[in-house]
Amino acid sequence: MSPSSYVVRVAEDPADREACFAVRKEVFVVEQGVPQDLEYDAYDADALHVVAVREDGLPFGAGRLLYGEVAAAKTGGEPGVGSLGRLAVLKAARGLGVGAALVRGIEDAARARGLTAVDLHAQTHALGFYERLGYVAYGPEFLDAGIAHLAMRREL
């Protein structure tokens, strides 16, 4: 699979959303051992979901953006800040730039909604990835689903 053989798009219909959930299940529940009841939450219903799909229709990457009132709990209540989360790329597609393309797609969606920054909670092993995309860590390390995380932000 080459980097030019896929598209990143906003999940527009129920099938796209199910594709996002399938990718997340494979990465977080199966691969990382996150309990399924923690992986899927009440935020999913109102979130903007983004999916990476191969030319043949196979989904292999996903992420979501929370914005407005639903993002407040994750961003310190700042109205112009969105919350990027649940970024997942299937193992076979890692290293091809898919994660970065998903982040940029989420940032584009954030800009289109008038947001001025994006926060995220990064697993500590992924800090370098997000730093290369312009995110800056802040605050203390914390556990989420038993995995060490740091909060990060990028101004748009």
GROMACS .gro file of C-alpha atoms in nm, residues 34-112:
model
   79
   34VAL     CA    1  -0.845  -0.118   2.634
   35PRO     CA    2  -1.181  -0.243   2.767
   36GLN     CA    3  -1.449  -0.200   2.501
   37ASP     CA    4  -1.678  -0.014   2.743
   38LEU     CA    5  -1.405   0.251   2.787
   39GLU     CA    6  -1.323   0.280   2.417
   40TYR     CA    7  -1.673   0.378   2.307
   41ASP     CA    8  -1.832   0.662   2.500
   42ALA     CA    9  -2.115   0.914   2.498
   43TYR     CA   10  -1.897   1.159   2.301
   44ASP     CA   11  -1.908   0.937   1.991
   45ALA     CA   12  -2.267   1.038   1.910
   46ASP     CA   13  -2.186   1.409   1.866
   47ALA     CA   14  -1.826   1.387   1.751
   48LEU     CA   15  -1.703   1.459   1.402
   49HIS     CA   16  -1.533   1.137   1.286
   50VAL     CA   17  -1.263   1.117   1.019
   51VAL     CA   18  -1.172   0.797   0.835
   52ALA     CA   19  -0.880   0.692   0.612
   53VAL     CA   20  -0.994   0.456   0.337
   54ARG     CA   21  -0.798   0.270   0.071
   55GLU     CA   22  -0.900   0.297  -0.294
   56ASP     CA   23  -1.072  -0.042  -0.262
   57GLY     CA   24  -1.288   0.091   0.025
   58LEU     CA   25  -1.100  -0.077   0.311
   59PRO     CA   26  -1.083   0.153   0.617
   60PHE     CA   27  -0.751   0.154   0.802
   61GLY     CA   28  -0.739   0.478   1.002
   62ALA     CA   29  -0.975   0.686   1.211
   63GLY     CA   30  -0.995   0.978   1.451
   64ARG     CA   31  -1.251   1.214   1.600
   65LEU     CA   32  -1.297   1.580   1.686
   66LEU     CA   33  -1.504   1.707   1.975
   67TYR     CA   34  -1.601   2.073   1.961
   68GLY     CA   35  -1.840   2.313   2.129
   69GLU     CA   36  -1.999   2.216   2.458
   70VAL     CA   37  -1.896   1.851   2.435
   71ALA     CA   38  -1.527   1.946   2.412
   72ALA     CA   39  -1.531   2.170   2.721
   73ALA     CA   40  -1.457   1.891   2.969
   74LYS     CA   41  -1.146   1.791   2.775
   75THR     CA   42  -1.013   2.138   2.687
   76GLY     CA   43  -1.054   2.332   3.010
   77GLY     CA   44  -1.376   2.492   2.892
   78GLU     CA   45  -1.219   2.712   2.626
   79PRO     CA   46  -1.483   2.758   2.352
   80GLY     CA   47  -1.238   2.796   2.062
   81VAL     CA   48  -1.051   2.474   2.136
   82GLY     CA   49  -1.144   2.135   1.994
   83SER     CA   50  -1.040   1.797   2.125
   84LEU     CA   51  -0.874   1.548   1.890
   85GLY     CA   52  -0.904   1.190   2.005
   86ARG     CA   53  -0.929   0.823   1.927
   87LEU     CA   54  -0.663   0.851   1.655
   88ALA     CA   55  -0.597   0.498   1.531
   89VAL     CA   56  -0.415   0.345   1.235
   90LEU     CA   57  -0.410  -0.028   1.167
   91LYS     CA   58  -0.069  -0.186   1.216
   92ALA     CA   59  -0.026  -0.272   0.846
   93ALA     CA   60  -0.067   0.096   0.748
   94ARG     CA   61   0.166   0.254   1.005
   95GLY     CA   62   0.466   0.447   0.879
   96LEU     CA   63   0.290   0.561   0.561
   97GLY     CA   64   0.185   0.906   0.682
   98VAL     CA   65  -0.174   0.804   0.751
   99GLY     CA   66  -0.172   0.927   1.112
  100ALA     CA   67  -0.042   1.268   1.007
  101ALA     CA   68  -0.303   1.287   0.729
  102LEU     CA   69  -0.578   1.207   0.981
  103VAL     CA   70  -0.452   1.477   1.221
  104ARG     CA   71  -0.444   1.732   0.938
  105GLY     CA   72  -0.796   1.629   0.832
  106ILE     CA   73  -0.921   1.681   1.187
  107GLU     CA   74  -0.744   2.017   1.207
  108ASP     CA   75  -0.907   2.123   0.877
  109ALA     CA   76  -1.247   2.029   1.021
  110ALA     CA   77  -1.165   2.227   1.336
  111ARG     CA   78  -1.074   2.537   1.133
  112ALA     CA   79  -1.394   2.502   0.929
   0.00000   0.00000   0.00000
